[in-house]
Amino acid sequence: MSELLIYNSLTRQKELFRPLHPPYVGLYVCGPTVSGESHLGHARPYITFDVVYRYLRHLGYQVRYVRNITDAGHFEEEGREAEDKIAKGATLEKLEPMELVQKYTRLFHWGMQQFNCLDPNIEPTATGHIIEQISMIEDILAKGYAYVVNGSVYFDVVKYAAHYPYGQLSGRVLDELLATTRELEGQEEKRNKADFALWKKAPPQHIMRWKSPWGEGFPGWHIECSAMSTKYLGHPFDIHGGGMDLLFPHHECEIAQSTIAYGEPPVRYWMHNNMITINGRKMGKSYNNVIKLTELFSGQHPLLEQPYHPMVVRFYILQTHYRSTLDFSNEALQAAERGLQRLWEAFDILQKMAATFPDGKHQKPAADTLAPDNLEGRIHKLCMDCREAMDDDFNTARVLADLFELVPIINAAGHHQLGEQLSPATIQLLQHTFSLYMSEILGLQPIRKQDSRLVEALLELLIDIRREARLRKDYATSDRIRQQLQRMGIQLKDEKDGSVTYSFQ
Ligand SMILES: [Zn+2]
């Protein structure tokens, strides 16, 4: 049985992880609202919970990982005149809502692949689960904790708080909320300011609308996650994750509505990752510091001095514990790039050393040679500590610090500069530890530096061939080159001065 400790945001303490139905584990993570391109802020939760998923699997659990796609119902500002993010994005980009949703879902998946995040087992969409959401709302209405006004349905937070511990997760106090929450346009129909929409009546111009017992409308954002997590993971289920920005109101609302619909709180362990700041500032449109993933990987953003490889970003995120704040800067990322390179170089040395051994398992060194003050003893202790660190609320920062401590020893052993020989069993242990933690659990991949230079050189060559083809009016060849590159996600642009530039989509 594992000794994994998880910090539970609900109880604000580390708790021993005991799944409800071992060996099965249910993990739900709030997915993206696909109204625009994914940015750096999205990278942290998905990388964090990718490692949680990987580690639980490594421990032998059979994990069902559900991460939704929010493709309806996420309001720009809760309660405003029924404009949701998807509808707004579709109008701005002159696309059908479904076109917009597919475009950004594909781009999100591409970003996750770049980060080497494993696919969730189920990726449900909000629009694919309208029936489940309506049925859950009917249940809450029947139990008397919601009310219908003019085609919309609201959850009665004040009534809920009189019978259940409202605000437990976020630490919000209802009286303060009622006193301080701003009255927003279109909210007059609520009984109380703290109430939230389960279903919104669609105004005539609203495109995304569904029939319901209360007229045509669309679901609220919070009910989506409750309906989808229950459908695929049951009630209650083990772990619910997301960014700290979702604690309130999103997750607090999930708890309230599921508690009423199913009679008990929905989740055993709530996990929240902390946020990313950029050069010490919160990320936000008003600061002009929202860096999209495509900009991050291509270096095309005023705040970036160079492109950053997805693995460098992943490594940098994992160098800090997920519950601590994380600040992005060029210097920090450049240092991370060098650090990651050093770890892979050490791993290469281990591979080469191990290759010189005859095949077969090697005897572990005798226990009396493993005193903590001798070198082999220290190595074993650091390797074992990686497991302890992961068991201590997924402390990836400590795992990487342990691996870094091993690097000078490995380098010295590789260059025959150690005063003593490491036993084959110790070298195998090191090799196993590096491979297990770097690749399998932290999901890092080696960076092949020559890749980007080679791609650049090949692109220049293709652009040259295309230019020559155009000069001799061979448009079939020139079009073919452009179209093939486009299919690979590379856009060619003919500039006014006759030169050709390219960008990665
Ligand atoms: Zn959610």
Coordinates of C-alpha atoms and ligand atoms in Angstrom, one line a residue:
M1 CA 0.0 0.0 0.0
S2 CA 1.4 3.4 -0.9
E3 CA 2.4 6.0 1.6
L4 CA 1.3 8.8 -0.7
L5 CA 0.4 12.0 1.1
I6 CA -1.9 14.5 -0.7
Y7 CA -2.5 18.1 0.4
N8 CA -6.3 18.4 0.5
S9 CA -7.4 22.0 -0.2
L10 CA -10.6 21.2 1.6
T11 CA -9.1 20.2 5.0
R12 CA -5.9 22.3 4.4
Q13 CA -3.6 19.5 5.4
K14 CA -1.7 16.6 4.0
E15 CA -3.7 13.4 4.1
L16 CA -2.7 9.8 3.5
F17 CA -4.2 8.8 0.1
R18 CA -6.7 6.1 0.3
P19 CA -8.8 5.6 -2.9
L20 CA -12.5 4.9 -2.4
H21 CA -12.3 1.7 -4.6
P22 CA -8.8 0.5 -4.9
P23 CA -7.1 -0.3 -7.2
Y24 CA -9.2 2.2 -9.1
V25 CA -8.7 5.9 -8.8
G26 CA -11.0 8.6 -10.3
L27 CA -9.3 11.9 -11.3
Y28 CA -11.1 14.9 -12.6
V29 CA -9.4 18.0 -13.8
C30 CA -11.2 21.2 -15.1
G31 CA -10.2 21.5 -18.7
P32 CA -9.8 24.6 -20.9
T33 CA -12.5 26.9 -22.2
V34 CA -11.8 26.7 -25.9
S35 CA -12.6 30.2 -26.9
G36 CA -9.0 31.2 -27.6
E37 CA -5.5 30.0 -27.8
S38 CA -3.9 28.3 -24.8
H39 CA -1.3 30.3 -23.0
L40 CA 1.4 29.8 -20.4
G41 CA -1.1 30.0 -17.5
H42 CA -2.8 26.9 -18.9
A43 CA 0.5 25.0 -19.0
R44 CA 0.8 24.7 -15.2
P45 CA -2.4 22.8 -14.2
Y46 CA -2.1 20.4 -17.1
I47 CA 1.6 19.6 -16.5
T48 CA 0.9 19.3 -12.7
F49 CA -1.9 16.9 -13.1
D50 CA -0.1 15.0 -15.9
V51 CA 2.6 14.2 -13.2
V52 CA -0.1 13.3 -10.7
Y53 CA -1.7 10.9 -13.3
R54 CA 1.7 9.4 -14.2
Y55 CA 2.7 8.9 -10.5
L56 CA -0.6 7.3 -9.5
R57 CA -0.2 4.9 -12.5
H58 CA 3.4 4.2 -11.4
L59 CA 2.1 3.3 -7.9
G60 CA 0.0 0.6 -9.6
Y61 CA -3.4 2.3 -9.5
Q62 CA -5.8 2.0 -12.4
V63 CA -6.6 5.6 -13.0
R64 CA -9.6 7.0 -14.9
Y65 CA -8.5 10.5 -15.8
V66 CA -11.3 12.8 -17.0
R67 CA -10.5 16.3 -18.2
N68 CA -13.4 18.2 -19.8
I69 CA -13.5 20.7 -22.7
T70 CA -15.7 23.7 -21.8
D71 CA -17.3 24.6 -25.1
A72 CA -20.4 26.5 -23.7
G73 CA -21.6 28.3 -20.7
H74 CA -18.5 30.0 -19.4
F75 CA -19.5 33.6 -18.9
E76 CA -17.2 36.5 -19.4
E77 CA -18.4 37.7 -16.1
E78 CA -20.8 35.6 -14.1
G79 CA -24.3 36.8 -14.5
R80 CA -23.8 39.3 -17.2
E81 CA -26.2 39.5 -20.1
A82 CA -25.8 35.9 -21.1
E83 CA -22.7 36.4 -23.3
D84 CA -20.5 33.4 -23.0
K85 CA -16.9 33.2 -24.0
I86 CA -17.4 30.9 -26.9
A87 CA -20.3 33.0 -28.4
K88 CA -18.2 36.1 -28.0
G89 CA -15.1 34.6 -29.6
A90 CA -17.1 33.2 -32.5
T91 CA -18.5 36.7 -33.2
L92 CA -15.1 38.3 -33.1
E93 CA -13.5 35.7 -35.4
K94 CA -16.5 35.5 -37.7
L95 CA -16.7 31.7 -37.2
E96 CA -19.5 29.3 -36.3
P97 CA -19.2 28.5 -32.5
M98 CA -18.4 24.9 -33.4
E99 CA -15.7 26.0 -35.8
L100 CA -14.1 28.1 -33.1
V101 CA -14.4 25.3 -30.6
Q102 CA -12.8 22.8 -32.9
K103 CA -10.0 25.2 -33.9
Y104 CA -8.9 25.9 -30.3
T105 CA -9.5 22.3 -29.1
R106 CA -7.1 21.1 -31.8
L107 CA -4.6 23.8 -30.8
F108 CA -4.9 22.8 -27.2
H109 CA -4.2 19.2 -28.0
W110 CA -1.2 20.2 -30.0
G111 CA 0.1 22.2 -27.0
M112 CA -0.4 19.2 -24.7
Q113 CA 1.5 17.0 -27.1
Q114 CA 4.4 19.5 -27.2
F115 CA 4.5 19.2 -23.4
N116 CA 4.4 15.4 -23.5
C117 CA 1.2 15.4 -21.4
L118 CA -0.6 12.0 -21.6
D119 CA -4.1 12.1 -23.0
P120 CA -6.9 11.8 -20.4
N121 CA -9.0 8.6 -20.6
I122 CA -12.1 10.6 -21.2
E123 CA -12.4 14.2 -22.5
P124 CA -16.1 15.1 -22.4
T125 CA -17.5 18.3 -23.8
A126 CA -20.1 20.4 -22.1
T127 CA -22.3 20.6 -25.2
G128 CA -22.3 16.8 -25.4
H129 CA -23.8 16.5 -21.9
I130 CA -26.7 18.9 -21.9
I131 CA -29.2 16.2 -21.0
E132 CA -27.1 15.2 -17.9
Q133 CA -26.9 18.8 -16.8
I134 CA -30.7 19.4 -17.3
S135 CA -31.4 16.3 -15.3
M136 CA -29.1 17.4 -12.4
I137 CA -30.8 20.8 -12.4
E138 CA -34.2 19.2 -12.2
D139 CA -33.0 17.2 -9.2
I140 CA -31.8 20.3 -7.4
L141 CA -35.1 22.1 -8.1
A142 CA -37.1 19.1 -6.8
K143 CA -35.1 19.2 -3.6
G144 CA -35.9 22.9 -3.2
Y145 CA -32.5 24.4 -3.5
A146 CA -33.0 26.2 -6.8
Y147 CA -35.6 28.5 -8.3
V148 CA -36.8 29.4 -11.8
V149 CA -37.1 33.1 -12.8
N150 CA -38.0 34.1 -16.3
G151 CA -36.5 31.0 -18.0
S152 CA -33.3 30.9 -16.0
V153 CA -32.6 28.7 -13.0
Y154 CA -30.5 29.8 -10.0
F155 CA -29.0 27.9 -7.1
D156 CA -30.2 29.2 -3.7
V157 CA -26.9 29.8 -1.9
V158 CA -28.5 31.4 1.2
K159 CA -30.8 28.4 1.8
Y160 CA -27.9 26.0 1.2
A161 CA -25.7 27.8 3.7
A162 CA -28.4 27.5 6.3
H163 CA -28.1 23.7 6.2
Y164 CA -24.7 22.9 4.9
P165 CA -21.1 24.3 5.5
Y166 CA -20.9 26.7 2.5
G167 CA -17.5 28.2 1.9
Q168 CA -15.5 25.4 3.4
L169 CA -13.2 25.0 0.4
S170 CA -12.5 28.6 -0.4
G171 CA -12.8 30.0 3.1
R172 CA -15.4 32.5 1.9
V173 CA -18.0 33.6 4.4
L174 CA -21.5 34.1 3.0
D175 CA -22.4 37.2 5.0
E176 CA -19.3 39.0 3.7
L177 CA -20.1 37.8 0.1
L178 CA -23.6 39.2 0.4
A179 CA -22.2 42.5 1.7
T180 CA -19.4 42.9 -0.8
T181 CA -20.4 41.2 -4.1
R182 CA -21.0 43.7 -6.8
E183 CA -24.5 43.9 -8.3
L184 CA -23.9 43.1 -12.0
E185 CA -26.1 44.0 -14.9
G186 CA -28.7 41.3 -15.5
Q187 CA -28.6 39.9 -12.0
E188 CA -31.7 41.6 -10.6
E189 CA -33.7 38.4 -11.0
K190 CA -31.6 36.6 -8.4
R191 CA -32.9 36.3 -4.9
N192 CA -29.4 36.9 -3.5
K193 CA -26.2 38.2 -5.0
A194 CA -24.4 35.0 -4.0
D195 CA -26.8 32.8 -6.0
F196 CA -25.4 31.4 -9.2
A197 CA -26.9 30.3 -12.5
L198 CA -27.5 26.7 -13.2
W199 CA -29.3 27.5 -16.5
K200 CA -29.5 30.8 -18.4
K201 CA -32.3 31.8 -20.7
A202 CA -30.8 32.5 -24.1
P203 CA -31.5 36.0 -25.5
P204 CA -32.8 36.0 -29.2
Q205 CA -29.4 36.6 -30.8
H206 CA -27.7 33.8 -28.8
I207 CA -26.6 31.0 -31.1
M208 CA -25.7 28.2 -28.7
R209 CA -29.1 27.2 -27.2
W210 CA -30.9 24.1 -26.2
K211 CA -34.5 23.2 -25.3
S212 CA -35.1 22.7 -21.6
P213 CA -38.1 22.5 -19.3
W214 CA -37.6 26.2 -18.6
G215 CA -37.4 27.3 -22.2
E216 CA -34.4 27.7 -24.6
G217 CA -31.2 28.5 -23.0
F218 CA -27.7 27.1 -22.0
P219 CA -26.1 25.7 -18.9
G220 CA -24.0 27.5 -16.4
W221 CA -20.3 26.7 -16.2
H222 CA -20.3 25.1 -12.8
I223 CA -23.0 22.5 -13.5
E224 CA -21.0 21.2 -16.4
C225 CA -18.1 19.9 -14.3
S226 CA -20.5 18.4 -11.7
A227 CA -22.6 16.6 -14.3
M228 CA -19.6 15.2 -16.3
S229 CA -17.5 14.2 -13.3
T230 CA -20.4 12.3 -11.8
K231 CA -21.3 10.6 -15.1
Y232 CA -17.8 9.1 -15.6
L233 CA -16.4 8.8 -12.0
G234 CA -19.5 8.3 -9.9
H235 CA -20.3 10.0 -6.6
P236 CA -18.3 10.6 -4.6
F237 CA -14.9 10.2 -6.5
D238 CA -11.3 10.4 -5.4
I239 CA -9.4 13.5 -6.7
H240 CA -10.6 16.8 -8.3
G241 CA -7.9 19.1 -9.5
G242 CA -7.6 22.5 -11.0
G243 CA -5.9 25.9 -10.7
M244 CA -6.2 27.9 -7.5
D245 CA -8.2 30.5 -9.5
L246 CA -11.0 27.9 -9.7
L247 CA -11.4 27.5 -5.9
F248 CA -14.0 30.2 -5.9
P249 CA -16.6 30.3 -7.2
H250 CA -16.3 27.3 -9.6
H251 CA -15.3 24.5 -7.2
E252 CA -17.3 25.9 -4.2
C253 CA -20.4 25.9 -6.5
E254 CA -19.6 22.3 -7.6
I255 CA -19.6 21.2 -4.0
A256 CA -22.9 22.9 -3.2
Q257 CA -24.8 21.6 -6.2
S258 CA -23.5 18.0 -6.0
T259 CA -24.2 17.9 -2.3
I260 CA -27.8 18.7 -2.9
A261 CA -28.2 16.5 -6.0
Y262 CA -26.5 13.4 -4.5
G263 CA -26.8 13.9 -0.8
E264 CA -23.1 14.2 0.1
P265 CA -20.0 16.2 -1.0
P266 CA -18.7 15.0 -4.3
V267 CA -14.9 14.7 -3.9
R268 CA -12.5 13.1 -1.4
Y269 CA -9.3 15.0 -2.2
W270 CA -9.3 18.5 -3.7
M271 CA -6.0 19.6 -5.3
H272 CA -5.1 23.0 -6.5
N273 CA -2.0 24.3 -8.3
N274 CA -0.7 27.8 -7.6
M275 CA -0.5 30.4 -10.3
I276 CA 2.3 31.7 -12.7
T277 CA 3.5 35.3 -12.6
I278 CA 5.6 36.9 -15.3
N279 CA 8.6 39.0 -14.1
G280 CA 6.8 39.3 -10.8
R281 CA 3.5 40.4 -12.2
K282 CA 0.2 38.6 -12.4
M283 CA -0.7 37.5 -15.9
G284 CA -3.4 39.5 -17.5
K285 CA -4.5 41.2 -20.7
S286 CA -4.2 44.6 -19.0
Y287 CA -0.5 43.9 -18.3
N288 CA 0.1 42.8 -21.9
N289 CA 2.0 39.8 -20.6
V290 CA -0.2 36.9 -21.7
I291 CA 2.1 34.6 -23.6
K292 CA 0.5 32.1 -25.9
L293 CA 2.0 28.7 -26.2
T294 CA 2.8 29.2 -29.9
E295 CA 4.6 32.5 -29.0
L296 CA 6.5 30.8 -26.2
F297 CA 7.8 28.0 -28.5
S298 CA 8.7 30.4 -31.3
G299 CA 10.0 33.3 -29.2
Q300 CA 7.7 35.7 -30.9
H301 CA 6.5 37.9 -28.0
P302 CA 8.0 41.2 -26.9
L303 CA 8.8 39.8 -23.4
L304 CA 10.8 36.8 -24.8
E305 CA 14.5 37.0 -25.7
Q306 CA 14.4 33.6 -27.5
P307 CA 12.2 30.6 -28.2
Y308 CA 11.8 28.1 -25.4
H309 CA 11.5 24.4 -26.0
P310 CA 8.4 22.8 -24.5
M311 CA 10.6 20.5 -22.4
V312 CA 12.4 23.4 -20.9
V313 CA 9.1 25.0 -19.9
R314 CA 7.8 21.6 -18.5
F315 CA 11.1 21.2 -16.5
Y316 CA 11.0 24.7 -15.2
I317 CA 7.4 24.3 -14.0
L318 CA 8.3 21.0 -12.2
Q319 CA 11.3 22.6 -10.5
T320 CA 8.9 24.3 -8.2
H321 CA 6.4 22.5 -6.0
Y322 CA 2.9 22.8 -7.6
R323 CA 1.5 24.6 -4.5
S324 CA 4.1 27.4 -4.6
T325 CA 3.9 30.5 -6.8
L326 CA 6.1 30.3 -9.9
D327 CA 7.7 33.3 -11.6
F328 CA 8.6 33.3 -15.3
S329 CA 11.6 35.3 -16.6
N330 CA 14.0 34.9 -19.5
E331 CA 16.9 34.4 -17.0
A332 CA 15.1 31.7 -15.1
L333 CA 14.1 29.8 -18.3
Q334 CA 17.6 30.0 -19.7
A335 CA 19.0 28.6 -16.4
A336 CA 16.4 25.8 -16.6
E337 CA 17.6 25.0 -20.2
R338 CA 21.1 24.6 -18.9
G339 CA 20.0 22.6 -15.9
L340 CA 17.9 20.2 -18.0
Q341 CA 20.9 19.7 -20.4
R342 CA 23.1 18.8 -17.4
L343 CA 20.7 16.1 -16.3
W344 CA 20.4 14.5 -19.7
E345 CA 24.2 14.6 -20.1
A346 CA 24.6 12.8 -16.7
F347 CA 22.0 10.2 -17.9
D348 CA 24.0 9.7 -21.2
I349 CA 27.1 9.0 -19.1
L350 CA 25.2 6.4 -17.0
Q351 CA 24.0 4.7 -20.2
K352 CA 27.5 4.5 -21.5
M353 CA 28.9 3.2 -18.2
A354 CA 26.1 0.6 -18.0
A355 CA 26.7 -0.5 -21.6
T356 CA 30.2 -1.7 -20.6
F357 CA 28.8 -4.2 -18.1
P358 CA 28.1 -7.8 -19.0
D359 CA 24.3 -8.4 -19.2
G360 CA 22.3 -9.5 -16.2
K361 CA 21.2 -8.2 -12.9
H362 CA 23.9 -7.1 -10.5
Q363 CA 24.1 -7.9 -6.9
K364 CA 23.2 -5.1 -4.5
P365 CA 26.2 -3.9 -2.5
A366 CA 26.4 -5.5 0.9
A367 CA 24.5 -3.5 3.5
D368 CA 27.6 -2.8 5.5
T369 CA 29.1 -1.0 2.6
L370 CA 26.2 1.4 2.6
A371 CA 26.9 3.6 5.5
P372 CA 25.4 7.0 5.0
D373 CA 28.8 8.7 5.1
N374 CA 30.3 6.6 2.3
L375 CA 29.7 7.5 -1.4
E376 CA 27.6 4.5 -2.3
G377 CA 25.5 5.0 0.8
R378 CA 24.9 8.6 -0.1
I379 CA 23.9 7.7 -3.7
H380 CA 21.4 5.1 -2.4
K381 CA 19.9 7.5 0.0
L382 CA 19.4 10.2 -2.7
C383 CA 17.8 7.6 -5.0
M384 CA 15.4 6.5 -2.3
D385 CA 14.6 10.0 -1.4
C386 CA 13.1 10.6 -4.9
R387 CA 10.3 8.2 -4.0
E388 CA 9.8 9.8 -0.6
A389 CA 9.7 13.2 -2.3
M390 CA 6.9 12.1 -4.7
D391 CA 5.0 10.5 -1.8
D392 CA 5.2 13.8 0.0
D393 CA 2.4 15.6 -2.0
F394 CA 4.2 15.1 -5.4
N395 CA 7.3 17.1 -4.5
T396 CA 8.8 17.2 -8.0
A397 CA 11.1 20.1 -6.9
R398 CA 12.8 17.8 -4.3
V399 CA 13.1 14.9 -6.9
L400 CA 15.0 17.3 -9.3
A401 CA 17.1 18.6 -6.5
D402 CA 18.1 15.0 -5.6
L403 CA 19.0 14.2 -9.2
F404 CA 21.0 17.4 -9.4
E405 CA 23.0 16.4 -6.3
L406 CA 23.9 13.1 -8.1
V407 CA 25.1 14.9 -11.3
P408 CA 28.7 15.8 -10.1
I409 CA 29.2 12.2 -8.8
I410 CA 28.1 10.8 -12.1
N411 CA 30.2 13.2 -14.1
A412 CA 33.3 12.3 -12.0
A413 CA 32.6 8.6 -12.3
G414 CA 32.2 8.9 -16.0
H415 CA 35.6 10.6 -16.3
H416 CA 37.3 8.2 -13.9
Q417 CA 37.9 11.0 -11.4
L418 CA 36.3 9.4 -8.4
G419 CA 38.7 8.1 -5.8
E420 CA 36.7 4.8 -5.7
Q421 CA 34.9 2.7 -8.3
L422 CA 31.1 2.6 -8.2
S423 CA 29.7 -0.9 -8.1
P424 CA 27.8 -2.1 -11.2
A425 CA 24.7 -2.4 -9.0
T426 CA 25.0 1.3 -7.9
I427 CA 25.4 2.4 -11.5
Q428 CA 22.3 0.4 -12.5
L429 CA 20.4 2.0 -9.6
L430 CA 21.4 5.4 -10.8
Q431 CA 20.4 4.6 -14.4
H432 CA 17.1 3.2 -13.3
T433 CA 16.4 6.2 -11.0
F434 CA 17.2 8.7 -13.8
S435 CA 15.1 6.9 -16.3
L436 CA 12.2 6.3 -14.0
Y437 CA 11.9 9.9 -12.6
M438 CA 13.0 11.9 -15.6
S439 CA 11.1 10.1 -18.3
E440 CA 8.3 8.0 -16.8
I441 CA 7.2 10.1 -13.9
L442 CA 8.2 13.7 -14.7
G443 CA 7.5 13.1 -18.4
L444 CA 10.6 14.9 -19.7
Q445 CA 12.2 14.1 -23.1
P446 CA 15.7 14.9 -24.3
I447 CA 16.1 18.0 -26.4
R448 CA 17.8 17.5 -29.6
K449 CA 19.3 20.9 -30.2
Q450 CA 20.2 20.3 -33.8
D451 CA 16.5 19.8 -34.6
S452 CA 15.6 23.4 -34.9
R453 CA 18.7 24.3 -36.9
L454 CA 18.0 21.4 -39.3
V455 CA 14.4 22.5 -39.7
E456 CA 15.5 26.0 -40.5
A457 CA 18.0 24.9 -43.1
L458 CA 15.5 22.5 -44.8
L459 CA 12.9 25.3 -44.9
E460 CA 15.3 27.7 -46.5
L461 CA 16.1 25.0 -49.1
L462 CA 12.4 24.5 -49.9
I463 CA 11.8 28.2 -50.1
D464 CA 14.6 28.4 -52.6
I465 CA 13.2 25.6 -54.7
R466 CA 9.8 27.3 -54.7
R467 CA 11.3 30.6 -55.7
E468 CA 13.0 29.0 -58.7
A469 CA 9.8 27.1 -59.6
R470 CA 7.8 30.4 -59.6
L471 CA 10.5 32.1 -61.8
R472 CA 10.0 29.4 -64.5
K473 CA 6.2 29.7 -64.0
D474 CA 5.9 26.2 -62.6
Y475 CA 3.1 27.1 -60.2
A476 CA 2.1 23.4 -59.7
T477 CA 5.4 22.8 -57.8
S478 CA 5.3 26.1 -55.9
D479 CA 1.7 25.5 -54.8
R480 CA 2.5 22.0 -53.8
I481 CA 5.4 23.1 -51.5
R482 CA 3.2 25.8 -49.9
Q483 CA 0.3 23.4 -49.4
Q484 CA 2.4 20.5 -48.0
L485 CA 4.1 22.9 -45.6
Q486 CA 0.7 24.2 -44.5
R487 CA -0.4 20.7 -43.7
M488 CA 2.6 20.4 -41.4
G489 CA 1.6 23.6 -39.7
I490 CA 4.1 25.9 -41.4
Q491 CA 2.7 29.0 -43.1
L492 CA 4.7 30.7 -45.9
K493 CA 4.1 34.4 -46.5
D494 CA 5.2 36.2 -49.6
E495 CA 6.4 39.7 -48.6
K496 CA 6.1 42.8 -50.7
D497 CA 9.8 43.0 -51.2
G498 CA 9.8 39.6 -52.8
S499 CA 11.3 37.8 -49.8
V500 CA 9.5 34.8 -48.2
T501 CA 9.0 34.4 -44.4
Y502 CA 7.5 31.5 -42.5
S503 CA 5.7 31.0 -39.3
F504 CA 4.6 27.9 -37.3
Q505 CA 0.9 27.6 -36.7
Ligands
ZN1 ZN -14.6 22.7 -13.7

